[in-house]
Coordinates of C-alpha atoms and ligand atoms in Angstrom, one line a residue:
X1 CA 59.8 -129.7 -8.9
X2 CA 59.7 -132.9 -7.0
X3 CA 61.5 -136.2 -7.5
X4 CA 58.9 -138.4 -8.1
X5 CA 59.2 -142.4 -8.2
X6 CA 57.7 -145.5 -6.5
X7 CA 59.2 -148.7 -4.5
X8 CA 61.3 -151.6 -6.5
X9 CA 62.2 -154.8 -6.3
X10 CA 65.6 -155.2 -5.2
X11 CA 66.3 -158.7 -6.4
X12 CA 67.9 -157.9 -9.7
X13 CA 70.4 -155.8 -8.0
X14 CA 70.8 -151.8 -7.3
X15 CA 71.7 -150.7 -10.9
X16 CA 69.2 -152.7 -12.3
X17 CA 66.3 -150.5 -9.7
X18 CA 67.9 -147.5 -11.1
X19 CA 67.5 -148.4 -14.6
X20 CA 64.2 -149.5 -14.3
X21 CA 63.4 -145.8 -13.0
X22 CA 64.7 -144.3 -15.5
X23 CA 62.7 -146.7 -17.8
X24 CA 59.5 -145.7 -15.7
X25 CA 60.6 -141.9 -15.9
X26 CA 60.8 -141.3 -12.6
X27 CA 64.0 -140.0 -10.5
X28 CA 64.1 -141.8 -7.2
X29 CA 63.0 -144.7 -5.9
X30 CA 62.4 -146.7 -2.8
X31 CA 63.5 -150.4 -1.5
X32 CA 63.0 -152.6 1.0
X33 CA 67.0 -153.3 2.6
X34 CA 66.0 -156.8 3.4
X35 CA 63.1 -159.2 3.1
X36 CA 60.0 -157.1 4.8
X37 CA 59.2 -160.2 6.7
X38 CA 62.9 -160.6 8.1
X39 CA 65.8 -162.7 7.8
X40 CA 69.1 -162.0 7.1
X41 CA 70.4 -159.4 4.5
X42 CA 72.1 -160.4 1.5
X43 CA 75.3 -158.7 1.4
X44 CA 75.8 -155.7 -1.0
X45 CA 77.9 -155.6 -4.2
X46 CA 80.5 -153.1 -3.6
X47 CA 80.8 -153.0 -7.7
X48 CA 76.7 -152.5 -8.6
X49 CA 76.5 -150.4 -5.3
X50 CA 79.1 -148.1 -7.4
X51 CA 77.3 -148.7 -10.7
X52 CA 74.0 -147.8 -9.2
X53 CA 75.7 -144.8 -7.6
X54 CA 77.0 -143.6 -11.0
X55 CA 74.0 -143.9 -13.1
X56 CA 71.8 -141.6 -10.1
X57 CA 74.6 -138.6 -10.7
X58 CA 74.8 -139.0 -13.9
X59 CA 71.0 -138.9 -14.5
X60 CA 70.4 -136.3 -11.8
X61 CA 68.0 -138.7 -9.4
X62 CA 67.0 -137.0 -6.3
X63 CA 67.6 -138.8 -3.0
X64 CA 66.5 -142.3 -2.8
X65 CA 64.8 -143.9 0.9
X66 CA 65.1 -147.0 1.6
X67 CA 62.8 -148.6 3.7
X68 CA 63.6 -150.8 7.0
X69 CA 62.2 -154.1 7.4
X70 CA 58.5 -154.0 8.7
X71 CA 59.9 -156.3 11.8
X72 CA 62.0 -154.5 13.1
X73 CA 60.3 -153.3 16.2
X74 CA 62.8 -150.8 18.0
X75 CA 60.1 -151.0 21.2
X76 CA 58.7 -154.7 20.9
X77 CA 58.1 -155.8 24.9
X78 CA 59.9 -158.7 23.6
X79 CA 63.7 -159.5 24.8
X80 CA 64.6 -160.8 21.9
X81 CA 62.5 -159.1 18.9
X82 CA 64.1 -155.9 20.4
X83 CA 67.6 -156.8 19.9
X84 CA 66.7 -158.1 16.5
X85 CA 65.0 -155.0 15.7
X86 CA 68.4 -153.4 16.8
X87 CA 70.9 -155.6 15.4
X88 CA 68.4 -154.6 11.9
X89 CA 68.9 -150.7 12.3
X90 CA 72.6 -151.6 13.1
X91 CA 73.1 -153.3 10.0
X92 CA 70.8 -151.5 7.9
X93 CA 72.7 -148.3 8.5
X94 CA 76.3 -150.2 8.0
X95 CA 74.8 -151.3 4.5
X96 CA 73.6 -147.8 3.6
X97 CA 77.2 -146.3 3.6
X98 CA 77.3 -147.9 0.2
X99 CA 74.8 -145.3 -0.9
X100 CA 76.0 -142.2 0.6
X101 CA 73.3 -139.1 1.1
X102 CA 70.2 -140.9 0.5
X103 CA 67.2 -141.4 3.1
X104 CA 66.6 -144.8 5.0
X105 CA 62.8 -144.3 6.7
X106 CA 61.0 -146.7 8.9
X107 CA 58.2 -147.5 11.2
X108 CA 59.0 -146.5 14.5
X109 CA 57.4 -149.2 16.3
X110 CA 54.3 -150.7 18.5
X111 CA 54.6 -150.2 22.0
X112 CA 52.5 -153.4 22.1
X113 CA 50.8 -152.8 25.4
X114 CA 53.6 -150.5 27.1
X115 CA 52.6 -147.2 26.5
X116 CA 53.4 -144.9 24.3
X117 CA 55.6 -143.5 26.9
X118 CA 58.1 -146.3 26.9
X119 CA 57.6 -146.7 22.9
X120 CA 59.0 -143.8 22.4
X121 CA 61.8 -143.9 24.6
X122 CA 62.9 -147.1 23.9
X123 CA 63.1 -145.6 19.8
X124 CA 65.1 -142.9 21.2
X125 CA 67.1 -145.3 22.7
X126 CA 68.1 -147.4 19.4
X127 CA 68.8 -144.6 17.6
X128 CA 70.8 -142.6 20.5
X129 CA 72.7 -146.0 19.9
X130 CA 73.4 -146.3 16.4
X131 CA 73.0 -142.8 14.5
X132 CA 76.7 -142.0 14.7
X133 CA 78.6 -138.8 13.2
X134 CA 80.0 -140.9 10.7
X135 CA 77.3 -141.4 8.9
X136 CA 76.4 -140.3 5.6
X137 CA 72.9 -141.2 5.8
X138 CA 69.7 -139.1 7.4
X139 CA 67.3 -141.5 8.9
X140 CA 64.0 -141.2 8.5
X141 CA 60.7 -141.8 11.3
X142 CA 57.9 -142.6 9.1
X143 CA 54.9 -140.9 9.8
X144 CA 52.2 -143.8 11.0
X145 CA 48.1 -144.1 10.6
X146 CA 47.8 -144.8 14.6
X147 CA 46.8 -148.7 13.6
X148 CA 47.1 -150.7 16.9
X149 CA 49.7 -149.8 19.4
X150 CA 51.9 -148.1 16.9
X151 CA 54.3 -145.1 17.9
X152 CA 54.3 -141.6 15.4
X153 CA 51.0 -141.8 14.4
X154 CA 50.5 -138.3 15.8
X155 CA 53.2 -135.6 15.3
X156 CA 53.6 -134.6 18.7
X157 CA 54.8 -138.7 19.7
X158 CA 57.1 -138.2 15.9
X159 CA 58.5 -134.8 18.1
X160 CA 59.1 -136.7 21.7
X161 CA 61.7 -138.9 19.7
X162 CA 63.1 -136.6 17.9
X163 CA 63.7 -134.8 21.5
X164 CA 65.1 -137.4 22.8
X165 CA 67.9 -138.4 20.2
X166 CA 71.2 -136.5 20.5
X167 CA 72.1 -136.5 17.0
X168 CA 69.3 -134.7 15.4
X169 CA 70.9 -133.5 12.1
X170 CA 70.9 -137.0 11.2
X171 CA 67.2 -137.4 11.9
X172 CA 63.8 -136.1 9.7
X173 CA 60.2 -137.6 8.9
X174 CA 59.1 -139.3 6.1
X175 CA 55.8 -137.8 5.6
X176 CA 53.1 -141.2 4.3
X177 CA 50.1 -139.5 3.1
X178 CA 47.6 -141.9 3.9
X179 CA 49.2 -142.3 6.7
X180 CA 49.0 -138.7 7.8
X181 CA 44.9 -139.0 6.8
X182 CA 44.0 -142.0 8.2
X183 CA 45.4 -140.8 11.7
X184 CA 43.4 -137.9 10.9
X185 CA 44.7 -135.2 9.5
X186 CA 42.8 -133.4 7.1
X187 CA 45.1 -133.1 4.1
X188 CA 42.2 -133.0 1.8
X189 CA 40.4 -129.9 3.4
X190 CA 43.5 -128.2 5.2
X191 CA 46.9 -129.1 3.7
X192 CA 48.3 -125.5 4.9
X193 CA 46.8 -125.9 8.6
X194 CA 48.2 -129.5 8.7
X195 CA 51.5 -129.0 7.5
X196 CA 51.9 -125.3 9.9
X197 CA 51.0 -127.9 12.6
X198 CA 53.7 -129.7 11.5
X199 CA 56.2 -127.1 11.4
X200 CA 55.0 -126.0 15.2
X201 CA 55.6 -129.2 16.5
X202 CA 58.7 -130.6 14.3
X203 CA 59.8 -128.2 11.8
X204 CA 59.2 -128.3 8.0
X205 CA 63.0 -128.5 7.7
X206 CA 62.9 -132.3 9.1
X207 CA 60.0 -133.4 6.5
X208 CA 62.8 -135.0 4.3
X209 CA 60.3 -137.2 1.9
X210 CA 57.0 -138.0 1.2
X211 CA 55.1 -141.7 0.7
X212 CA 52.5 -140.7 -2.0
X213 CA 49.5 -142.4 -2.0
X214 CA 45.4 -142.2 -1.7
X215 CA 44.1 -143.7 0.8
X216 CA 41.2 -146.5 0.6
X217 CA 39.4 -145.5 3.8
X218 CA 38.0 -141.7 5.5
X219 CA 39.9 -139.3 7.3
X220 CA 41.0 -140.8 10.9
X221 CA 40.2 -144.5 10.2
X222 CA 43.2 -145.8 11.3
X223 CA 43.3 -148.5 8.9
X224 CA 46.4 -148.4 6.6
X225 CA 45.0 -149.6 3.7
X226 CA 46.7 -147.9 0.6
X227 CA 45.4 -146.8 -2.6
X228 CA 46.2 -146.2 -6.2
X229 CA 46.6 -142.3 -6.8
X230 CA 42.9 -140.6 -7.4
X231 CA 41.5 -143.7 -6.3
X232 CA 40.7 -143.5 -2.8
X233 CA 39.3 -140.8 0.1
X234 CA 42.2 -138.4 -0.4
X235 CA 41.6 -137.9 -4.2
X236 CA 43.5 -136.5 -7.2
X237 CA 42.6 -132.7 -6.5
X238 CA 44.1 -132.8 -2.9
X239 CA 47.0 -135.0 -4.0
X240 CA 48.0 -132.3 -6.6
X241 CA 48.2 -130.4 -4.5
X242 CA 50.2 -131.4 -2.3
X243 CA 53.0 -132.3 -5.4
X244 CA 52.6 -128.9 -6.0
X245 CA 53.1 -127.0 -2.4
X246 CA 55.9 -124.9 -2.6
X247 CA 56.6 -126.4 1.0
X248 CA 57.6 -129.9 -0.1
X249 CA 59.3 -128.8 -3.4
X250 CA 62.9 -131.0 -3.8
X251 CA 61.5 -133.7 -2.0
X252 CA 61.8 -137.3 -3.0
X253 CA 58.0 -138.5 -3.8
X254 CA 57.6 -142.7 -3.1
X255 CA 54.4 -144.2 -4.9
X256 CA 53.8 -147.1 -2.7
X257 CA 50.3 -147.4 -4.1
X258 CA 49.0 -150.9 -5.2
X259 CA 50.2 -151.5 -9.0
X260 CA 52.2 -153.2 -11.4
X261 CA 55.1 -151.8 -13.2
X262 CA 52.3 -150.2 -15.6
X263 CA 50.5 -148.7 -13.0
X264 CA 53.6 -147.0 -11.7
X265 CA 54.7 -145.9 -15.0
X266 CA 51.2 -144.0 -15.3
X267 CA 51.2 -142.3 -11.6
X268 CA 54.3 -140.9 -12.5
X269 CA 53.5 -139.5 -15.9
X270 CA 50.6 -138.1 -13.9
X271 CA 52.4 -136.5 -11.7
X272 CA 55.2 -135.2 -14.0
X273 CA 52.2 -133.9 -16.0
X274 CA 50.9 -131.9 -13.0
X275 CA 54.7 -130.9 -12.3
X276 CA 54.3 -129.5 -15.8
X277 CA 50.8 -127.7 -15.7
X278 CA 49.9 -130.2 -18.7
X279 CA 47.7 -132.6 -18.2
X280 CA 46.6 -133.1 -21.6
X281 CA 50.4 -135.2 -21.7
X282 CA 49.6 -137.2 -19.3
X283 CA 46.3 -138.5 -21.0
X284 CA 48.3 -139.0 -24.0
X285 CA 50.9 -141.4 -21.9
X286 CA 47.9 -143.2 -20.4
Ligands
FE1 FE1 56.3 -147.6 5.4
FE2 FE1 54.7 -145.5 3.7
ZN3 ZN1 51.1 -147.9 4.9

């Protein structure tokens, strides 16, 4: 079994994102730790940090990933976006220890024009900086489609950071499956030669979660474009499949495919119908 869910709205609070999973019948869930486009983070209720906590033991929720803020840029060529992509993962992390043993994932950056080469070691670099061994959270390098100048659009870049950081037990990959297709890998055709690749190159052990979503373009595009589950080039049949592999079983599943709150609640009845080998159930929910 996976745990299957999709990303929330913080901005009623953290119990409230746990109760609307359990309302949308799924058992994990992702958020964004700060406006996407920026800014300063709200503080964190120490009391709904601990309700929120409660309610995922007591309910048995898998581990949740959080997701950094889409500008922070840990190798922007830019003085000052770098050290506010820095000061981001810095705080980011602090905030986290209010969740203890979930994932936070993000996009490990555009080189913008430096070379990959300095991308990556300039990721290294933040992270060397900040993952410390008092941390109770695993931090996640998301997997990216190879749009522009972004880093970890291939596994063997995801592999040359994760080489490079000291304290790798508190580093794994957040595996974005149209991502992983649009930089052209064919998870449609070859889901057992891509993920072997994989574990050559990083180890299956580090693939800690999974964005699930079709994707609206062909293999290798490079686009990014997201879409809803069945929908796009990837397709239901290959995306069953990969729910299913016994490879990614335990993992935390993220819908971060274009819907509304009905939408979501559908996927994941579809995919906790598949989980059950009864699909029939899952038309009945539709
Ligand atoms: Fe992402
Ligand atoms: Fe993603
Ligand atoms: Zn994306």
């Amino acid at each position: 079994m996976i745990h299957i869910g999709c990303h929330l709205s913080v901005s009623d609070g953290y119990k409230a994102m746990g109760e609307t999973m359990l309302r949308f019948g799924g058992d994990t869930f992702a958020w964004f730790m700060r406006n996407p486009r920026g800014g300063k983070a709200k503080p964190i209720d120490a009391a709904d940090a601990a309700a929120l906590n409660a309610l995922l033991k007591k309910e048995g929720f898998g581990a949740l990933v959080a997701h950094g803020s889409y500008t922070m840029n840990l190798c922007a060529a830019n003085p000052q976006t770098l050290a506010n992509g820095r000061d981001m993962l810095r705080e980011d992390l602090e905030r986290m220890e209010a969740f203890p043993g979930n994932f936070y994932n993000f996009h490990p950056g555009s080189h913008v024009g430096q070379g990959t080469e300095t991308g990556v070691a300039l990721i290294a670099d933040a992270l060397n900086a900040y993952l410390t061994p008092e941390l109770h959270t695993t931090v996640l390098l998301e997997t990216m489609a190879g749009k522009g100048s972004e880093v970890g659009g291939t596994f063997e870049e995801l592999r040359e950071i994760i080489d490079r950081v000291t304290r790798k037990e508190k580093l794994g990959v957040c595996f974005d499956t149209c991502h992983v297709w649009d930089a052209g890998y064919d998870i449609v055709n070859d889901l057992d030669g891509v993920l072997a690749r994989f574990d050559d190159l990083i180890g299956l052990d580090k693939l800690c979660a999974v964005h699930f979503n079709d994707s609206k373009n062909p293999l290798g595009s490079h686009k990014d474009r997201h879409e809803k589950l069945g929908l796009g080039c990837i397709g239901e049949a290959a995306l069953k499949r990969i729910a299913l592999h016994p490879a990614l079983q335990g993992k935390p599943f993220i819908l971060e495919t274009p819907n509304e709150d009905e939408g979501y609640i559908k996927e994941i009845a579809q995919v906790k119908g598949w989980m059950m080998g009864n699909e029939e159930c899952v038309m009945r929910n539709a």
